[in-house]
mmCIF file of C-alpha atoms in Angstrom:
data_model
loop_
_atom_site.group_PDB
_atom_site.id
_atom_site.type_symbol
_atom_site.label_atom_id
_atom_site.label_comp_id
_atom_site.label_asym_id
_atom_site.label_seq_id
_atom_site.Cartn_x
_atom_site.Cartn_y
_atom_site.Cartn_z
ATOM 1 C CA MET A 1 -16.216 59.015 -68.986
ATOM 2 C CA THR A 2 -18.641 59.276 -71.958
ATOM 3 C CA CYS A 3 -19.528 55.607 -71.314
ATOM 4 C CA GLN A 4 -20.337 56.162 -67.755
ATOM 5 C CA ALA A 5 -22.523 59.173 -68.667
ATOM 6 C CA GLY A 6 -24.139 57.047 -71.218
ATOM 7 C CA ARG A 7 -24.734 54.403 -68.841
ATOM 8 C CA ALA A 8 -26.205 56.852 -66.142
ATOM 9 C CA LEU A 9 -28.511 58.290 -68.849
ATOM 10 C CA HIS A 10 -29.403 54.625 -69.686
ATOM 11 C CA ASN A 11 -30.465 53.900 -66.287
ATOM 12 C CA THR A 12 -32.528 57.035 -65.873
ATOM 13 C CA ILE A 13 -34.383 55.929 -69.008
ATOM 14 C CA ILE A 14 -35.024 52.404 -67.628
ATOM 15 C CA MET A 15 -36.098 54.000 -64.285
ATOM 16 C CA GLN A 16 -38.469 56.263 -65.896
ATOM 17 C CA ASP A 17 -39.703 53.793 -68.626
ATOM 18 C CA ALA A 18 -39.746 50.448 -66.823
ATOM 19 C CA SER A 19 -42.674 49.253 -69.138
ATOM 20 C CA SER A 20 -40.156 48.793 -72.127
ATOM 21 C CA PRO A 21 -37.199 46.820 -70.990
ATOM 22 C CA GLU A 22 -36.687 45.545 -74.532
ATOM 23 C CA GLN A 23 -34.764 48.650 -75.585
ATOM 24 C CA ASP A 24 -32.049 47.558 -73.293
ATOM 25 C CA ALA A 25 -30.847 44.944 -75.566
ATOM 26 C CA ALA A 26 -28.222 47.273 -77.041
ATOM 27 C CA ALA A 27 -26.377 48.193 -73.886
ATOM 28 C CA PRO A 28 -27.282 46.059 -70.823
ATOM 29 C CA ALA A 29 -27.284 47.849 -67.361
ATOM 30 C CA TYR A 30 -28.587 46.828 -64.035
ATOM 31 C CA ASP A 31 -31.588 48.495 -62.665
ATOM 32 C CA TRP A 32 -30.780 49.165 -58.941
ATOM 33 C CA SER A 33 -34.325 50.015 -58.105
ATOM 34 C CA GLY A 34 -34.537 46.242 -57.630
ATOM 35 C CA LEU A 35 -32.729 46.540 -54.355
ATOM 36 C CA TRP A 36 -35.687 47.505 -52.458
ATOM 37 C CA GLY A 37 -37.757 44.442 -53.490
ATOM 38 C CA GLY A 38 -35.063 42.194 -52.358
ATOM 39 C CA MET A 39 -34.647 43.886 -49.083
ATOM 40 C CA ARG A 40 -38.496 43.561 -48.409
ATOM 41 C CA ALA A 41 -38.285 39.891 -49.381
ATOM 42 C CA ALA A 42 -35.767 39.418 -46.783
ATOM 43 C CA LEU A 43 -38.469 39.832 -44.247
ATOM 44 C CA SER A 44 -40.593 36.999 -45.716
ATOM 45 C CA LEU A 45 -40.824 33.287 -44.400
ATOM 46 C CA PRO A 46 -37.163 32.157 -45.859
ATOM 47 C CA GLY A 47 -35.675 35.174 -43.764
ATOM 48 C CA LEU A 48 -37.702 33.642 -40.611
ATOM 49 C CA VAL A 49 -36.332 30.252 -41.175
ATOM 50 C CA MET A 50 -32.774 31.562 -41.628
ATOM 51 C CA SER A 51 -33.234 33.664 -38.406
ATOM 52 C CA CYS A 52 -34.233 30.523 -36.499
ATOM 53 C CA SER A 53 -31.190 28.861 -37.976
ATOM 54 C CA PHE A 54 -28.991 31.602 -36.889
ATOM 55 C CA ILE A 55 -30.724 31.743 -33.425
ATOM 56 C CA GLY A 56 -29.770 28.036 -33.341
ATOM 57 C CA PHE A 57 -26.217 28.747 -34.296
ATOM 58 C CA GLY A 58 -26.067 31.449 -31.584
ATOM 59 C CA ALA A 59 -27.291 28.851 -29.135
ATOM 60 C CA LEU A 60 -24.689 26.323 -30.496
ATOM 61 C CA ILE A 61 -21.483 28.680 -29.942
ATOM 62 C CA ASN A 62 -23.038 29.552 -26.511
ATOM 63 C CA SER A 63 -23.245 25.684 -25.736
ATOM 64 C CA LEU A 64 -19.733 25.229 -27.006
ATOM 65 C CA GLY A 65 -18.288 28.139 -24.881
ATOM 66 C CA PHE A 66 -17.187 29.874 -28.119
ATOM 67 C CA PRO A 67 -16.695 33.778 -27.639
ATOM 68 C CA LEU A 68 -19.765 35.551 -28.999
ATOM 69 C CA LEU A 69 -17.783 38.293 -30.998
ATOM 70 C CA ALA A 70 -15.943 35.469 -32.815
ATOM 71 C CA GLY A 71 -19.049 33.566 -33.473
ATOM 72 C CA ALA A 72 -20.949 36.701 -34.775
ATOM 73 C CA ALA A 73 -17.958 37.446 -37.017
ATOM 74 C CA THR A 74 -18.531 34.251 -38.852
ATOM 75 C CA VAL A 75 -21.564 35.856 -40.329
ATOM 76 C CA PRO A 76 -19.796 38.533 -42.586
ATOM 77 C CA LEU A 77 -16.642 36.489 -42.731
ATOM 78 C CA ILE A 78 -17.777 33.096 -43.954
ATOM 79 C CA TRP A 79 -21.606 33.542 -44.542
ATOM 80 C CA ALA A 80 -22.357 30.124 -45.150
ATOM 81 C CA LEU A 81 -23.970 28.262 -42.199
ATOM 82 C CA PRO A 82 -22.136 24.759 -42.893
ATOM 83 C CA GLY A 83 -18.781 26.269 -42.903
ATOM 84 C CA GLN A 84 -19.660 28.542 -39.834
ATOM 85 C CA VAL A 85 -20.950 25.388 -37.916
ATOM 86 C CA LEU A 86 -17.737 23.535 -38.890
ATOM 87 C CA PHE A 87 -15.311 26.242 -37.950
ATOM 88 C CA VAL A 88 -16.687 26.802 -34.342
ATOM 89 C CA THR A 89 -17.059 22.982 -33.688
ATOM 90 C CA MET A 90 -13.581 22.094 -34.929
ATOM 91 C CA TRP A 91 -12.174 24.917 -33.304
ATOM 92 C CA HIS A 92 -13.886 23.739 -30.199
ATOM 93 C CA SER A 93 -12.584 20.328 -30.601
ATOM 94 C CA GLY A 94 -8.896 21.988 -30.671
ATOM 95 C CA LEU A 95 -8.221 20.627 -34.239
ATOM 96 C CA ALA A 96 -5.059 22.161 -36.190
ATOM 97 C CA LEU A 97 -5.884 25.339 -38.021
ATOM 98 C CA LEU A 98 -4.885 23.661 -41.426
ATOM 99 C CA LEU A 99 -7.470 20.828 -40.707
ATOM 100 C CA ILE A 100 -10.223 23.459 -40.015
ATOM 101 C CA ALA A 101 -9.212 25.414 -43.136
ATOM 102 C CA ALA A 102 -9.330 22.263 -45.356
ATOM 103 C CA ALA A 103 -12.667 21.180 -43.864
ATOM 104 C CA VAL A 104 -14.337 24.775 -44.170
ATOM 105 C CA SER A 105 -12.967 24.956 -47.696
ATOM 106 C CA LEU A 106 -14.606 21.776 -48.593
ATOM 107 C CA THR A 107 -18.013 22.791 -47.651
ATOM 108 C CA ALA A 108 -17.481 25.987 -49.381
ATOM 109 C CA VAL A 109 -16.637 24.131 -52.715
ATOM 110 C CA ARG A 110 -20.308 24.015 -53.254
ATOM 111 C CA LEU A 111 -20.553 27.763 -53.327
ATOM 112 C CA LEU A 112 -18.640 27.624 -56.729
ATOM 113 C CA PRO A 113 -21.413 25.769 -58.459
ATOM 114 C CA MET A 114 -24.055 27.892 -56.533
ATOM 115 C CA VAL A 115 -22.502 31.294 -57.644
ATOM 116 C CA ILE A 116 -22.393 29.925 -61.420
ATOM 117 C CA GLY A 117 -25.838 28.794 -61.115
ATOM 118 C CA VAL A 118 -27.158 32.002 -59.666
ATOM 119 C CA LEU A 119 -25.067 34.250 -62.046
ATOM 120 C CA ALA A 120 -25.971 32.380 -65.114
ATOM 121 C CA ARG A 121 -29.695 33.149 -64.308
ATOM 122 C CA VAL A 122 -29.367 36.882 -63.278
ATOM 123 C CA ARG A 123 -26.229 38.305 -64.984
ATOM 124 C CA LEU A 124 -26.716 40.535 -67.909
ATOM 125 C CA PRO A 125 -23.659 39.552 -70.471
ATOM 126 C CA GLY A 126 -22.026 42.809 -71.632
ATOM 127 C CA ALA A 127 -22.829 44.836 -68.417
ATOM 128 C CA PRO A 128 -20.077 45.800 -66.069
ATOM 129 C CA ARG A 129 -18.775 42.726 -64.050
ATOM 130 C CA TRP A 130 -18.397 44.273 -60.533
ATOM 131 C CA PRO A 131 -22.045 43.572 -59.497
ATOM 132 C CA GLU A 132 -21.421 40.039 -60.084
ATOM 133 C CA TYR A 133 -18.518 39.924 -57.602
ATOM 134 C CA LEU A 134 -20.790 41.850 -55.081
ATOM 135 C CA LEU A 135 -23.553 39.332 -55.428
ATOM 136 C CA SER A 136 -21.075 36.411 -54.936
ATOM 137 C CA TYR A 137 -20.144 37.941 -51.555
ATOM 138 C CA PHE A 138 -23.750 37.393 -50.531
ATOM 139 C CA THR A 139 -24.337 34.158 -52.349
ATOM 140 C CA ALA A 140 -25.204 30.959 -50.075
ATOM 141 C CA VAL A 141 -27.901 28.415 -49.879
ATOM 142 C CA THR A 142 -30.869 30.710 -49.161
ATOM 143 C CA ILE A 143 -29.939 33.187 -51.957
ATOM 144 C CA TRP A 144 -29.673 30.275 -54.255
ATOM 145 C CA VAL A 145 -33.110 28.779 -53.254
ATOM 146 C CA LEU A 146 -34.721 32.294 -53.629
ATOM 147 C CA SER A 147 -33.079 32.983 -56.914
ATOM 148 C CA VAL A 148 -34.866 29.832 -58.336
ATOM 149 C CA THR A 149 -38.104 30.470 -56.571
ATOM 150 C CA HIS A 150 -38.748 34.174 -56.215
ATOM 151 C CA LEU A 151 -37.642 35.986 -59.433
ATOM 152 C CA ASP A 152 -40.319 35.183 -61.793
ATOM 153 C CA ASN A 153 -42.168 38.526 -61.280
ATOM 154 C CA VAL A 154 -39.186 40.759 -61.196
ATOM 155 C CA PRO A 155 -37.823 42.289 -64.393
ATOM 156 C CA LYS A 156 -34.538 40.926 -65.863
ATOM 157 C CA GLN A 157 -32.550 44.055 -65.148
ATOM 158 C CA GLN A 158 -33.526 44.021 -61.524
ATOM 159 C CA HIS A 159 -32.670 40.436 -60.817
ATOM 160 C CA LEU A 160 -29.133 40.989 -59.697
ATOM 161 C CA PRO A 161 -29.841 44.113 -57.702
ATOM 162 C CA TRP A 162 -32.734 42.330 -56.153
ATOM 163 C CA LEU A 163 -30.731 39.487 -54.866
ATOM 164 C CA VAL A 164 -28.026 41.956 -53.595
ATOM 165 C CA GLY A 165 -30.694 43.776 -51.535
ATOM 166 C CA LEU A 166 -31.862 40.428 -50.066
ATOM 167 C CA GLY A 167 -28.291 39.248 -49.222
ATOM 168 C CA ALA A 168 -27.118 42.405 -47.766
ATOM 169 C CA THR A 169 -30.293 42.790 -45.514
ATOM 170 C CA LEU A 170 -29.957 39.040 -44.517
ATOM 171 C CA MET A 171 -26.425 39.262 -43.549
ATOM 172 C CA THR A 172 -27.039 42.491 -41.609
ATOM 173 C CA ALA A 173 -29.879 41.059 -39.786
ATOM 174 C CA MET A 174 -27.988 37.795 -38.934
ATOM 175 C CA CYS A 175 -25.139 39.783 -37.321
ATOM 176 C CA VAL A 176 -28.097 40.798 -34.768
ATOM 177 C CA VAL A 177 -29.669 37.378 -34.637
ATOM 178 C CA VAL A 178 -26.594 35.500 -33.639
ATOM 179 C CA PRO A 179 -26.162 37.487 -30.353
ATOM 180 C CA ALA A 180 -29.962 37.268 -29.653
ATOM 181 C CA GLY A 181 -29.623 33.332 -29.949
ATOM 182 C CA TYR A 182 -26.596 33.266 -27.883
ATOM 183 C CA TYR A 183 -28.325 35.044 -24.965
ATOM 184 C CA MET A 184 -31.604 33.356 -25.543
ATOM 185 C CA ALA A 185 -29.867 29.951 -25.007
ATOM 186 C CA ASP A 186 -29.472 30.762 -21.386
ATOM 187 C CA LEU A 187 -33.093 31.889 -20.911
ATOM 188 C CA LEU A 188 -34.728 29.304 -22.834
ATOM 189 C CA PRO A 189 -35.786 25.853 -21.564
ATOM 190 C CA PRO A 190 -33.219 23.112 -22.619
ATOM 191 C CA VAL A 191 -35.853 21.561 -25.085
ATOM 192 C CA LEU A 192 -36.615 24.901 -26.810
ATOM 193 C CA ALA A 193 -32.925 25.672 -27.195
ATOM 194 C CA ALA A 194 -32.215 22.289 -28.597
ATOM 195 C CA CYS A 195 -35.037 22.956 -31.000
ATOM 196 C CA MET A 196 -33.367 26.244 -32.274
ATOM 197 C CA VAL A 197 -30.082 24.209 -32.879
ATOM 198 C CA PHE A 198 -32.223 21.746 -34.852
ATOM 199 C CA PHE A 199 -33.383 24.252 -37.261
ATOM 200 C CA THR A 200 -29.961 24.231 -39.092
ATOM 201 C CA PRO A 201 -29.709 20.294 -39.869
ATOM 202 C CA ALA A 202 -33.452 20.387 -40.766
ATOM 203 C CA PHE A 203 -33.207 23.372 -43.041
ATOM 204 C CA PHE A 204 -30.043 22.009 -44.787
ATOM 205 C CA LEU A 205 -31.462 18.668 -45.485
ATOM 206 C CA LEU A 206 -34.720 19.843 -46.676
ATOM 207 C CA SER A 207 -32.933 22.579 -49.015
ATOM 208 C CA LEU A 208 -30.770 19.698 -50.149
ATOM 209 C CA ILE A 209 -34.128 17.527 -51.278
ATOM 210 C CA ALA A 210 -35.783 20.743 -52.583
ATOM 211 C CA SER A 211 -32.869 21.462 -54.820
ATOM 212 C CA ALA A 212 -32.091 17.904 -55.996
ATOM 213 C CA LYS A 213 -33.096 17.627 -59.611
ATOM 214 C CA TRP A 214 -30.903 14.634 -60.762
ATOM 215 C CA ARG A 215 -30.371 11.180 -59.733
ATOM 216 C CA PHE A 216 -26.864 11.724 -58.698
ATOM 217 C CA ASP A 217 -28.228 14.649 -56.459
ATOM 218 C CA TRP A 218 -30.279 12.151 -54.570
ATOM 219 C CA ALA A 219 -27.540 9.523 -54.650
ATOM 220 C CA ALA A 220 -25.048 12.184 -53.204
ATOM 221 C CA VAL A 221 -27.622 13.137 -50.309
ATOM 222 C CA ALA A 222 -28.200 9.327 -49.545
ATOM 223 C CA ALA A 223 -24.427 8.652 -49.614
ATOM 224 C CA GLY A 224 -23.548 11.399 -47.340
ATOM 225 C CA ILE A 225 -26.288 10.230 -44.764
ATOM 226 C CA VAL A 226 -25.413 6.621 -45.003
ATOM 227 C CA LEU A 227 -21.536 6.966 -45.307
ATOM 228 C CA LEU A 228 -21.153 9.310 -42.232
ATOM 229 C CA PRO A 229 -21.898 6.933 -39.382
ATOM 230 C CA LEU A 230 -19.491 4.382 -41.184
ATOM 231 C CA ALA A 231 -16.840 6.961 -41.656
ATOM 232 C CA ARG A 232 -17.146 8.167 -38.111
ATOM 233 C CA TRP A 233 -16.609 4.612 -36.927
ATOM 234 C CA PHE A 234 -13.651 4.053 -39.260
ATOM 235 C CA ALA A 235 -11.837 7.384 -38.904
ATOM 236 C CA PRO A 236 -13.547 9.886 -36.633
ATOM 237 C CA ASP A 237 -11.352 12.788 -37.426
ATOM 238 C CA PHE A 238 -12.007 12.664 -41.202
ATOM 239 C CA ASP A 239 -15.732 11.690 -41.164
ATOM 240 C CA LEU A 240 -16.820 14.489 -43.140
ATOM 241 C CA MET A 241 -14.014 14.460 -45.660
ATOM 242 C CA LEU A 242 -14.629 10.474 -46.159
ATOM 243 C CA ALA A 243 -18.436 10.737 -46.385
ATOM 244 C CA GLY A 244 -18.402 14.016 -48.395
ATOM 245 C CA VAL A 245 -15.721 13.398 -50.856
ATOM 246 C CA GLY A 246 -16.035 9.684 -51.132
ATOM 247 C CA GLY A 247 -19.865 9.695 -51.117
ATOM 248 C CA GLY A 248 -20.082 12.407 -53.583
ATOM 249 C CA THR A 249 -17.704 10.838 -56.015
ATOM 250 C CA LEU A 250 -19.311 7.523 -55.735
ATOM 251 C CA ALA A 251 -22.788 9.154 -56.434
ATOM 252 C CA PHE A 252 -21.213 10.997 -59.329
ATOM 253 C CA LEU A 253 -19.545 7.866 -60.842
ATOM 254 C CA LEU A 254 -22.661 5.619 -60.565
ATOM 255 C CA PHE A 255 -25.315 8.101 -61.469
ATOM 256 C CA ARG A 256 -23.524 10.604 -63.878
ATOM 257 C CA PRO A 257 -26.103 12.096 -66.179
ATOM 258 C CA ARG A 258 -25.740 10.902 -69.851
ATOM 259 C CA ARG A 259 -27.305 14.064 -71.184
ATOM 260 C CA LYS A 260 -26.131 17.681 -70.693
ATOM 261 C CA GLY A 261 -28.133 20.707 -69.763
ATOM 262 C CA LEU A 262 -27.814 21.408 -66.003
ATOM 263 C CA ILE A 263 -26.704 23.897 -63.546
ATOM 264 C CA GLY A 264 -28.497 27.088 -65.051
ATOM 265 C CA LYS A 265 -31.761 25.146 -65.033
ATOM 266 C CA GLY A 266 -30.921 24.401 -68.678
ATOM 267 C CA GLN A 267 -30.785 27.953 -69.592
ATOM 268 C CA PRO A 268 -28.657 28.863 -72.612
ATOM 269 C CA HIS A 269 -25.431 30.322 -71.602
ATOM 270 C CA GLU A 270 -24.256 33.523 -73.120
ATOM 271 C CA MET B 1 -12.008 39.624 -25.677
ATOM 272 C CA SER B 2 -8.423 38.862 -26.739
ATOM 273 C CA GLU B 3 -9.560 35.229 -27.203
ATOM 274 C CA ALA B 4 -12.213 36.399 -29.580
ATOM 275 C CA LEU B 5 -9.745 38.599 -31.448
ATOM 276 C CA TRP B 6 -7.235 35.835 -31.714
ATOM 277 C CA ILE B 7 -10.106 33.527 -33.133
ATOM 278 C CA ILE B 8 -11.119 36.176 -35.634
ATOM 279 C CA ALA B 9 -7.436 36.582 -36.769
ATOM 280 C CA CYS B 10 -7.356 32.923 -37.410
ATOM 281 C CA MET B 11 -10.693 32.960 -39.010
ATOM 282 C CA VAL B 12 -9.593 35.369 -41.997
ATOM 283 C CA PRO B 13 -7.158 32.787 -43.557
ATOM 284 C CA ALA B 14 -8.848 29.654 -42.297
ATOM 285 C CA GLY B 15 -12.359 30.605 -42.768
ATOM 286 C CA MET B 16 -12.951 33.535 -44.855
ATOM 287 C CA ALA B 17 -10.016 33.255 -47.504
ATOM 288 C CA VAL B 18 -10.914 29.445 -47.986
ATOM 289 C CA THR B 19 -14.673 30.277 -48.415
ATOM 290 C CA TYR B 20 -14.512 33.375 -50.573
ATOM 291 C CA VAL B 21 -11.887 31.841 -53.118
ATOM 292 C CA TRP B 22 -14.777 29.640 -54.330
ATOM 293 C CA ARG B 23 -17.229 32.530 -54.813
ATOM 294 C CA LEU B 24 -14.567 34.508 -56.632
ATOM 295 C CA LEU B 25 -13.764 31.519 -58.979
ATOM 296 C CA GLY B 26 -17.311 31.168 -59.501
ATOM 297 C CA VAL B 27 -17.653 34.804 -60.858
ATOM 298 C CA MET B 28 -14.569 34.304 -63.049
ATOM 299 C CA ALA B 29 -15.743 31.072 -64.377
ATOM 300 C CA VAL B 30 -19.342 31.984 -65.219
ATOM 301 C CA ALA B 31 -18.160 33.886 -68.272
ATOM 302 C CA HIS B 32 -15.958 31.137 -69.711
ATOM 303 C CA ILE B 33 -16.973 27.917 -68.251
ATOM 304 C CA ASP B 34 -19.294 25.339 -69.784
ATOM 305 C CA PRO B 35 -21.933 25.381 -66.912
ATOM 306 C CA GLU B 36 -22.827 21.678 -67.884
ATOM 307 C CA SER B 37 -19.221 20.340 -67.724
ATOM 308 C CA HIS B 38 -18.584 17.017 -65.885
ATOM 309 C CA VAL B 39 -16.207 18.549 -63.332
ATOM 310 C CA LEU B 40 -18.810 20.978 -62.114
ATOM 311 C CA LEU B 41 -21.291 18.064 -61.749
ATOM 312 C CA TRP B 42 -18.723 16.163 -59.674
ATOM 313 C CA VAL B 43 -18.198 19.222 -57.442
ATOM 314 C CA ARG B 44 -21.795 19.570 -56.965
ATOM 315 C CA ALA B 45 -22.174 15.849 -55.963
ATOM 316 C CA VAL B 46 -19.271 16.146 -53.434
ATOM 317 C CA SER B 47 -20.769 19.357 -51.937
ATOM 318 C CA THR B 48 -24.178 17.881 -51.876
ATOM 319 C CA ALA B 49 -22.731 14.829 -49.922
ATOM 320 C CA LEU B 50 -20.776 16.908 -47.677
ATOM 321 C CA VAL B 51 -23.768 18.859 -46.478
ATOM 322 C CA ALA B 52 -25.731 15.734 -46.155
ATOM 323 C CA ALA B 53 -22.872 14.276 -44.040
ATOM 324 C CA LEU B 54 -22.721 17.502 -41.964
ATOM 325 C CA VAL B 55 -26.539 17.141 -41.115
ATOM 326 C CA MET B 56 -26.066 13.454 -40.157
ATOM 327 C CA ARG B 57 -23.113 14.512 -37.815
ATOM 328 C CA ILE B 58 -25.339 16.980 -36.096
ATOM 329 C CA VAL B 59 -27.996 14.465 -35.710
ATOM 330 C CA ILE B 60 -26.222 11.418 -34.620
ATOM 331 C CA ALA B 61 -23.313 13.251 -32.735
ATOM 332 C CA PRO B 62 -24.581 16.520 -31.357
ATOM 333 C CA SER B 63 -22.826 18.447 -28.930
ATOM 334 C CA GLY B 64 -24.384 20.883 -26.283
ATOM 335 C CA VAL B 65 -28.119 21.140 -25.573
ATOM 336 C CA LEU B 66 -29.208 18.833 -28.662
ATOM 337 C CA ALA B 67 -27.178 15.991 -27.175
ATOM 338 C CA ASP B 68 -29.818 15.762 -24.166
ATOM 339 C CA ILE B 69 -32.537 14.617 -26.644
ATOM 340 C CA GLY B 70 -32.427 10.949 -27.551
ATOM 341 C CA LEU B 71 -31.116 9.840 -30.844
ATOM 342 C CA VAL B 72 -34.333 8.157 -31.799
ATOM 343 C CA SER B 73 -36.219 11.530 -31.299
ATOM 344 C CA ARG B 74 -33.749 13.242 -33.386
ATOM 345 C CA LEU B 75 -33.734 10.806 -36.198
ATOM 346 C CA ALA B 76 -37.614 10.700 -36.146
ATOM 347 C CA ALA B 77 -37.891 14.505 -36.274
ATOM 348 C CA ILE B 78 -35.837 14.347 -39.477
ATOM 349 C CA ALA B 79 -38.074 11.876 -40.624
ATOM 350 C CA VAL B 80 -41.158 13.914 -39.879
ATOM 351 C CA GLY B 81 -39.606 16.876 -41.813
ATOM 352 C CA ILE B 82 -39.096 14.749 -44.972
ATOM 353 C CA GLY B 83 -42.745 13.394 -44.619
ATOM 354 C CA VAL B 84 -44.234 16.921 -44.269
ATOM 355 C CA PHE B 85 -41.997 18.125 -47.006
ATOM 356 C CA TYR B 86 -43.843 15.825 -49.494
ATOM 357 C CA VAL B 87 -47.428 16.263 -47.936
ATOM 358 C CA THR B 88 -47.184 19.898 -48.356
ATOM 359 C CA ARG B 89 -46.058 19.717 -52.029
ATOM 360 C CA ARG B 90 -42.411 20.373 -51.314
ATOM 361 C CA SER B 91 -42.543 23.377 -48.899
ATOM 362 C CA THR B 92 -39.102 23.715 -47.428
ATOM 363 C CA ASN B 93 -40.377 26.351 -44.718
ATOM 364 C CA ILE B 94 -43.303 24.391 -43.539
ATOM 365 C CA ALA B 95 -41.367 21.128 -43.322
ATOM 366 C CA THR B 96 -38.478 22.802 -41.542
ATOM 367 C CA PHE B 97 -40.748 24.098 -38.800
ATOM 368 C CA ALA B 98 -42.765 20.656 -38.496
ATOM 369 C CA SER B 99 -39.402 18.974 -38.108
ATOM 370 C CA VAL B 100 -38.333 21.270 -35.363
ATOM 371 C CA ALA B 101 -41.821 21.104 -33.679
ATOM 372 C CA ALA B 102 -41.698 17.148 -33.957
ATOM 373 C CA LEU B 103 -38.471 17.301 -32.093
ATOM 374 C CA GLY B 104 -39.914 19.484 -29.370
ATOM 375 C CA VAL B 105 -42.850 17.268 -28.824
ATOM 376 C CA LEU B 106 -40.891 14.027 -28.992
ATOM 377 C CA ALA B 107 -38.361 15.343 -26.585
ATOM 378 C CA LEU B 108 -41.144 16.093 -24.004
ATOM 379 C CA LEU B 109 -42.778 12.754 -24.712
ATOM 380 C CA VAL B 110 -39.936 10.345 -25.202
ATOM 381 C CA GLY B 111 -36.892 12.257 -24.134
#
């Protein structure tokens, strides 16, 4: 109780006196006024690219004959476009639920290092941990990219709230964008509809290249690209597993970094 | 409608739970794990290769409207995106739009 009161008082002090964040060192707390900045950033160019990807996703579920409501539900339930695309395409192919779950989960494994990378950058050690769980709910490729590129001018106590505001706004917006894409797919000329679908692979591949820092990152991108056609020819049902797990493992074994200092951009941890 | 609800009911275990478990593990791990451990690097490599493979699958074996555009145009559009990415000093946004625009132009010219 006293602790909560103290924290509230502390927040008030930070709000009123944002110019001296150093005094925060004793009892770290997040400054939730950062929410607004993140919400505004959602309307920037990355938000636009994301919207196009999700319009493409809406067009994709339309072309598969997948029900709109279920397609839109993938936004708050999965919130990672590779997993969403996999779920609807594999469901469309009539594959066993267990196989779908395994494949979706495999693409979601990358969220683990992503969440760790984002949190290592924005969390305040010693502060309550529930905001970290909240942020992890919204964490996916776009949040990760923006946490690397957009936080330099945001005070440290506002980092996590800023990303939560960004993620919540994007998720809400995409729930509307998916139905828009679904209905636009019928109205658009086929070439334009195809272009919308193409936003997704283009954005994914370029994000991978943009976030690749290490030789094994590059090797993993190349291995995934080169091995997929081979794996498709070899075992069409397991092409993603073979190319992903096989290619990633190969890239890691061949190009494993000798020295340490990686995921938090070399940031000291704790 | 009932089909949609059935899919959503399947999505909770087969889509949501299997996705969010990794996010939860990430939050639990960040306070304890060595962010430079080799296990995490392997995870990162596999997840990167997996998404690259997913991109490749959408490009070489698309379903729906994208399948009406030729394979050469699809591959060339990806190449344009990568080229523009480096020309624009690594702008993911501009390169993404350029790649999509290239696909549209190639689809009209080449098919």
